[in-house]
Amino acid sequence: MSAPHTDVAQVEAANTAYYEALERGDFEELASLWLTPSDVGVDEEYHDPADAGVISCVHPGWPVLTGRGEVLRSYALIMANTDYIQFFLTDVHVSVTGDTALVTCTENILSGGPAPEDGEGPGPLVGQLVVATNVFRRTPAGWKLWSHHASPVLAESESDDEEPPDDTPA
């Protein structure tokens, strides 16, 4: 077993690799960062590795996805429909206990859709604030993503800052 500070550094590197692969649209790299059934001792001869419920993912606004087939299909769809995406991670916290690691962070996302039909310039850019929890598991090949759960942070409206109306009778 490695030293705790080494584990934290390795988990941080695995977490960074996940976001960088997503930014580059590198599906093969992204897929390699997720646990496989064999990583956790599931006998693939008797279980379809695409359907084994080893991994899970919740994208903002999506239902829970389980198994490599569903999870990786979701990333293929996201990559196919997103021309540009960049993550600025803040509030990153890593906790390691044994062979399990938990990373919480805020994803400050900048993304862009397809360019206009006239081909003039890039598509519109949209910013989004999301909080995420990434769970990793130690494998012989290094730390692999076990679960990703991301939830949108609702923006405060201007009315949230105002005092509530005084309903006291005059």
PDB file of C-alpha atoms in Angstrom:
ATOM      1  CA  MET A   1       0.000   0.000   0.000  1.00  0.00           C
ATOM      2  CA  SER A   2       1.307   3.443  -0.867  1.00  0.00           C
ATOM      3  CA  ALA A   3       1.612   6.440   1.424  1.00  0.00           C
ATOM      4  CA  PRO A   4      -1.559   8.539   1.927  1.00  0.00           C
ATOM      5  CA  HIS A   5      -0.105  11.647   0.225  1.00  0.00           C
ATOM      6  CA  THR A   6       0.907   9.490  -2.782  1.00  0.00           C
ATOM      7  CA  ASP A   7      -2.632   8.062  -2.994  1.00  0.00           C
ATOM      8  CA  VAL A   8      -4.128  11.553  -2.942  1.00  0.00           C
ATOM      9  CA  ALA A   9      -1.772  12.712  -5.707  1.00  0.00           C
ATOM     10  CA  GLN A  10      -2.606   9.637  -7.821  1.00  0.00           C
ATOM     11  CA  VAL A  11      -6.357  10.160  -7.357  1.00  0.00           C
ATOM     12  CA  GLU A  12      -5.994  13.858  -8.261  1.00  0.00           C
ATOM     13  CA  ALA A  13      -4.147  12.805 -11.431  1.00  0.00           C
ATOM     14  CA  ALA A  14      -6.874  10.280 -12.327  1.00  0.00           C
ATOM     15  CA  ASN A  15      -9.565  12.905 -11.723  1.00  0.00           C
ATOM     16  CA  THR A  16      -7.721  15.429 -13.911  1.00  0.00           C
ATOM     17  CA  ALA A  17      -7.264  12.802 -16.650  1.00  0.00           C
ATOM     18  CA  TYR A  18     -11.031  12.195 -16.670  1.00  0.00           C
ATOM     19  CA  TYR A  19     -11.855  15.867 -17.261  1.00  0.00           C
ATOM     20  CA  GLU A  20      -9.043  16.323 -19.803  1.00  0.00           C
ATOM     21  CA  ALA A  21     -10.216  13.302 -21.843  1.00  0.00           C
ATOM     22  CA  LEU A  22     -13.735  14.727 -21.842  1.00  0.00           C
ATOM     23  CA  GLU A  23     -12.467  18.150 -22.964  1.00  0.00           C
ATOM     24  CA  ARG A  24     -10.478  16.598 -25.825  1.00  0.00           C
ATOM     25  CA  GLY A  25     -13.370  14.356 -26.834  1.00  0.00           C
ATOM     26  CA  ASP A  26     -11.057  11.358 -26.458  1.00  0.00           C
ATOM     27  CA  PHE A  27     -13.594   8.570 -26.045  1.00  0.00           C
ATOM     28  CA  GLU A  28     -11.022   5.740 -25.884  1.00  0.00           C
ATOM     29  CA  GLU A  29      -9.065   7.479 -23.128  1.00  0.00           C
ATOM     30  CA  LEU A  30     -12.253   8.282 -21.236  1.00  0.00           C
ATOM     31  CA  ALA A  31     -13.417   4.654 -21.458  1.00  0.00           C
ATOM     32  CA  SER A  32     -10.045   3.425 -20.154  1.00  0.00           C
ATOM     33  CA  LEU A  33     -10.440   5.559 -17.009  1.00  0.00           C
ATOM     34  CA  TRP A  34     -13.630   3.751 -15.890  1.00  0.00           C
ATOM     35  CA  LEU A  35     -13.648   0.488 -13.942  1.00  0.00           C
ATOM     36  CA  THR A  36     -14.181  -2.662 -15.947  1.00  0.00           C
ATOM     37  CA  PRO A  37     -15.932  -5.747 -14.563  1.00  0.00           C
ATOM     38  CA  SER A  38     -12.606  -7.595 -14.464  1.00  0.00           C
ATOM     39  CA  ASP A  39     -11.148  -4.779 -12.293  1.00  0.00           C
ATOM     40  CA  VAL A  40     -13.561  -5.843  -9.551  1.00  0.00           C
ATOM     41  CA  GLY A  41     -13.503  -9.595 -10.131  1.00  0.00           C
ATOM     42  CA  VAL A  42     -16.650  -9.989 -12.255  1.00  0.00           C
ATOM     43  CA  ASP A  43     -16.181 -13.015 -14.505  1.00  0.00           C
ATOM     44  CA  GLU A  44     -16.822 -11.630 -17.991  1.00  0.00           C
ATOM     45  CA  GLU A  45     -17.310 -15.145 -19.355  1.00  0.00           C
ATOM     46  CA  TYR A  46     -20.647 -15.284 -17.529  1.00  0.00           C
ATOM     47  CA  HIS A  47     -21.580 -11.591 -17.526  1.00  0.00           C
ATOM     48  CA  ASP A  48     -21.741  -9.202 -20.455  1.00  0.00           C
ATOM     49  CA  PRO A  49     -19.154  -6.530 -19.540  1.00  0.00           C
ATOM     50  CA  ALA A  50     -21.307  -3.841 -21.152  1.00  0.00           C
ATOM     51  CA  ASP A  51     -24.237  -4.600 -18.877  1.00  0.00           C
ATOM     52  CA  ALA A  52     -22.564  -5.594 -15.611  1.00  0.00           C
ATOM     53  CA  GLY A  53     -23.700  -2.972 -13.103  1.00  0.00           C
ATOM     54  CA  VAL A  54     -20.197  -2.146 -11.970  1.00  0.00           C
ATOM     55  CA  ILE A  55     -20.149   1.588 -12.690  1.00  0.00           C
ATOM     56  CA  SER A  56     -22.725   4.356 -12.454  1.00  0.00           C
ATOM     57  CA  CYS A  57     -23.116   7.912 -13.667  1.00  0.00           C
ATOM     58  CA  VAL A  58     -25.571  10.757 -13.170  1.00  0.00           C
ATOM     59  CA  HIS A  59     -25.230  13.707 -15.526  1.00  0.00           C
ATOM     60  CA  PRO A  60     -27.129  16.894 -14.572  1.00  0.00           C
ATOM     61  CA  GLY A  61     -30.799  16.337 -15.353  1.00  0.00           C
ATOM     62  CA  TRP A  62     -30.340  12.696 -16.417  1.00  0.00           C
ATOM     63  CA  PRO A  63     -31.530   9.532 -14.674  1.00  0.00           C
ATOM     64  CA  VAL A  64     -28.951   7.256 -13.082  1.00  0.00           C
ATOM     65  CA  LEU A  65     -27.028   5.208 -15.639  1.00  0.00           C
ATOM     66  CA  THR A  66     -25.492   1.874 -14.627  1.00  0.00           C
ATOM     67  CA  GLY A  67     -23.127  -0.472 -16.411  1.00  0.00           C
ATOM     68  CA  ARG A  68     -20.391   0.311 -18.928  1.00  0.00           C
ATOM     69  CA  GLY A  69     -22.759   0.166 -21.878  1.00  0.00           C
ATOM     70  CA  GLU A  70     -25.121   2.882 -20.596  1.00  0.00           C
ATOM     71  CA  VAL A  71     -22.417   5.052 -19.074  1.00  0.00           C
ATOM     72  CA  LEU A  72     -20.065   5.033 -22.057  1.00  0.00           C
ATOM     73  CA  ARG A  73     -22.952   5.491 -24.496  1.00  0.00           C
ATOM     74  CA  SER A  74     -23.889   8.673 -22.601  1.00  0.00           C
ATOM     75  CA  TYR A  75     -20.381  10.075 -23.038  1.00  0.00           C
ATOM     76  CA  ALA A  76     -20.411   9.187 -26.741  1.00  0.00           C
ATOM     77  CA  LEU A  77     -23.657  11.161 -27.083  1.00  0.00           C
ATOM     78  CA  ILE A  78     -22.278  14.121 -25.152  1.00  0.00           C
ATOM     79  CA  MET A  79     -19.089  14.172 -27.228  1.00  0.00           C
ATOM     80  CA  ALA A  80     -21.014  13.868 -30.507  1.00  0.00           C
ATOM     81  CA  ASN A  81     -23.256  16.818 -29.627  1.00  0.00           C
ATOM     82  CA  THR A  82     -20.763  19.167 -27.986  1.00  0.00           C
ATOM     83  CA  ASP A  83     -18.327  21.048 -30.191  1.00  0.00           C
ATOM     84  CA  TYR A  84     -16.485  22.615 -27.266  1.00  0.00           C
ATOM     85  CA  ILE A  85     -16.342  21.930 -23.537  1.00  0.00           C
ATOM     86  CA  GLN A  86     -13.930  23.126 -20.885  1.00  0.00           C
ATOM     87  CA  PHE A  87     -13.935  22.448 -17.153  1.00  0.00           C
ATOM     88  CA  PHE A  88     -12.484  24.798 -14.556  1.00  0.00           C
ATOM     89  CA  LEU A  89     -12.490  22.784 -11.331  1.00  0.00           C
ATOM     90  CA  THR A  90     -12.713  24.566  -7.992  1.00  0.00           C
ATOM     91  CA  ASP A  91     -13.284  23.445  -4.410  1.00  0.00           C
ATOM     92  CA  VAL A  92     -11.571  20.108  -5.159  1.00  0.00           C
ATOM     93  CA  HIS A  93     -11.342  17.819  -2.121  1.00  0.00           C
ATOM     94  CA  VAL A  94      -9.842  14.318  -2.197  1.00  0.00           C
ATOM     95  CA  SER A  95     -10.359  11.716   0.513  1.00  0.00           C
ATOM     96  CA  VAL A  96      -8.787   8.244   0.367  1.00  0.00           C
ATOM     97  CA  THR A  97      -9.729   5.320   2.576  1.00  0.00           C
ATOM     98  CA  GLY A  98      -8.118   1.999   1.693  1.00  0.00           C
ATOM     99  CA  ASP A  99      -8.844   1.196  -1.944  1.00  0.00           C
ATOM    100  CA  THR A 100     -11.628   3.765  -2.332  1.00  0.00           C
ATOM    101  CA  ALA A 101     -11.289   7.481  -3.002  1.00  0.00           C
ATOM    102  CA  LEU A 102     -13.861  10.249  -3.029  1.00  0.00           C
ATOM    103  CA  VAL A 103     -13.395  13.488  -4.956  1.00  0.00           C
ATOM    104  CA  THR A 104     -15.820  16.370  -4.569  1.00  0.00           C
ATOM    105  CA  CYS A 105     -15.518  19.460  -6.703  1.00  0.00           C
ATOM    106  CA  THR A 106     -17.306  22.276  -8.441  1.00  0.00           C
ATOM    107  CA  GLU A 107     -17.283  22.043 -12.227  1.00  0.00           C
ATOM    108  CA  ASN A 108     -17.317  25.501 -13.783  1.00  0.00           C
ATOM    109  CA  ILE A 109     -18.256  24.437 -17.314  1.00  0.00           C
ATOM    110  CA  LEU A 110     -17.991  26.410 -20.519  1.00  0.00           C
ATOM    111  CA  SER A 111     -19.500  24.615 -23.507  1.00  0.00           C
ATOM    112  CA  GLY A 112     -20.526  25.368 -27.057  1.00  0.00           C
ATOM    113  CA  GLY A 113     -22.905  23.803 -29.484  1.00  0.00           C
ATOM    114  CA  PRO A 114     -22.714  23.446 -33.248  1.00  0.00           C
ATOM    115  CA  ALA A 115     -21.733  26.426 -35.381  1.00  0.00           C
ATOM    116  CA  PRO A 116     -24.540  28.327 -37.114  1.00  0.00           C
ATOM    117  CA  GLU A 117     -25.653  26.902 -40.469  1.00  0.00           C
ATOM    118  CA  ASP A 118     -24.095  29.843 -42.325  1.00  0.00           C
ATOM    119  CA  GLY A 119     -20.726  28.713 -40.942  1.00  0.00           C
ATOM    120  CA  GLU A 120     -19.992  32.160 -39.507  1.00  0.00           C
ATOM    121  CA  GLY A 121     -18.036  31.693 -36.294  1.00  0.00           C
ATOM    122  CA  PRO A 122     -18.426  29.185 -33.493  1.00  0.00           C
ATOM    123  CA  GLY A 123     -21.692  28.133 -31.886  1.00  0.00           C
ATOM    124  CA  PRO A 124     -23.002  29.898 -28.801  1.00  0.00           C
ATOM    125  CA  LEU A 125     -21.058  29.403 -25.569  1.00  0.00           C
ATOM    126  CA  VAL A 126     -22.922  28.540 -22.392  1.00  0.00           C
ATOM    127  CA  GLY A 127     -21.639  28.563 -18.834  1.00  0.00           C
ATOM    128  CA  GLN A 128     -22.890  26.204 -16.166  1.00  0.00           C
ATOM    129  CA  LEU A 129     -22.051  25.560 -12.534  1.00  0.00           C
ATOM    130  CA  VAL A 130     -22.212  21.930 -11.410  1.00  0.00           C
ATOM    131  CA  VAL A 131     -21.158  20.159  -8.226  1.00  0.00           C
ATOM    132  CA  ALA A 132     -19.743  16.683  -8.698  1.00  0.00           C
ATOM    133  CA  THR A 133     -18.756  13.646  -6.708  1.00  0.00           C
ATOM    134  CA  ASN A 134     -16.358  11.194  -8.329  1.00  0.00           C
ATOM    135  CA  VAL A 135     -15.688   7.861  -6.653  1.00  0.00           C
ATOM    136  CA  PHE A 136     -12.519   5.982  -7.594  1.00  0.00           C
ATOM    137  CA  ARG A 137     -11.351   2.465  -6.816  1.00  0.00           C
ATOM    138  CA  ARG A 138      -7.750   1.285  -6.706  1.00  0.00           C
ATOM    139  CA  THR A 139      -6.940  -1.389  -9.304  1.00  0.00           C
ATOM    140  CA  PRO A 140      -3.659  -3.029 -10.335  1.00  0.00           C
ATOM    141  CA  ALA A 141      -3.674  -0.575 -13.279  1.00  0.00           C
ATOM    142  CA  GLY A 142      -4.152   2.464 -11.015  1.00  0.00           C
ATOM    143  CA  TRP A 143      -7.160   4.434  -9.800  1.00  0.00           C
ATOM    144  CA  LYS A 144     -10.292   3.962 -11.935  1.00  0.00           C
ATOM    145  CA  LEU A 145     -13.572   5.854 -11.889  1.00  0.00           C
ATOM    146  CA  TRP A 146     -16.356   3.889 -10.210  1.00  0.00           C
ATOM    147  CA  SER A 147     -19.098   6.511 -10.103  1.00  0.00           C
ATOM    148  CA  HIS A 148     -19.651  10.091 -11.271  1.00  0.00           C
ATOM    149  CA  HIS A 149     -22.578  12.129  -9.967  1.00  0.00           C
ATOM    150  CA  ALA A 150     -23.067  15.722 -11.086  1.00  0.00           C
ATOM    151  CA  SER A 151     -25.855  18.090 -10.081  1.00  0.00           C
ATOM    152  CA  PRO A 152     -26.511  21.605 -11.333  1.00  0.00           C
ATOM    153  CA  VAL A 153     -26.162  24.513  -8.951  1.00  0.00           C
ATOM    154  CA  LEU A 154     -29.234  26.684  -9.243  1.00  0.00           C
ATOM    155  CA  ALA A 155     -28.365  30.320  -9.758  1.00  0.00           C
ATOM    156  CA  GLU A 156     -29.738  32.757  -7.236  1.00  0.00           C
ATOM    157  CA  SER A 157     -32.193  35.214  -8.706  1.00  0.00           C
ATOM    158  CA  GLU A 158     -32.147  38.888  -7.796  1.00  0.00           C
ATOM    159  CA  SER A 159     -35.386  38.410  -5.861  1.00  0.00           C
ATOM    160  CA  ASP A 160     -33.589  35.955  -3.552  1.00  0.00           C
ATOM    161  CA  ASP A 161     -31.547  38.869  -2.219  1.00  0.00           C
ATOM    162  CA  GLU A 162     -34.555  41.030  -1.426  1.00  0.00           C
ATOM    163  CA  GLU A 163     -36.287  41.122   1.923  1.00  0.00           C
ATOM    164  CA  PRO A 164     -39.503  39.113   2.090  1.00  0.00           C
ATOM    165  CA  PRO A 165     -42.649  41.238   2.018  1.00  0.00           C
ATOM    166  CA  ASP A 166     -43.934  42.362   5.390  1.00  0.00           C
ATOM    167  CA  ASP A 167     -47.344  40.723   5.786  1.00  0.00           C
ATOM    168  CA  THR A 168     -48.023  42.388   9.130  1.00  0.00           C
ATOM    169  CA  PRO A 169     -51.402  44.138   9.167  1.00  0.00           C
ATOM    170  CA  ALA A 170     -51.189  47.912   9.395  1.00  0.00           C
TER     171      ALA A 170
END
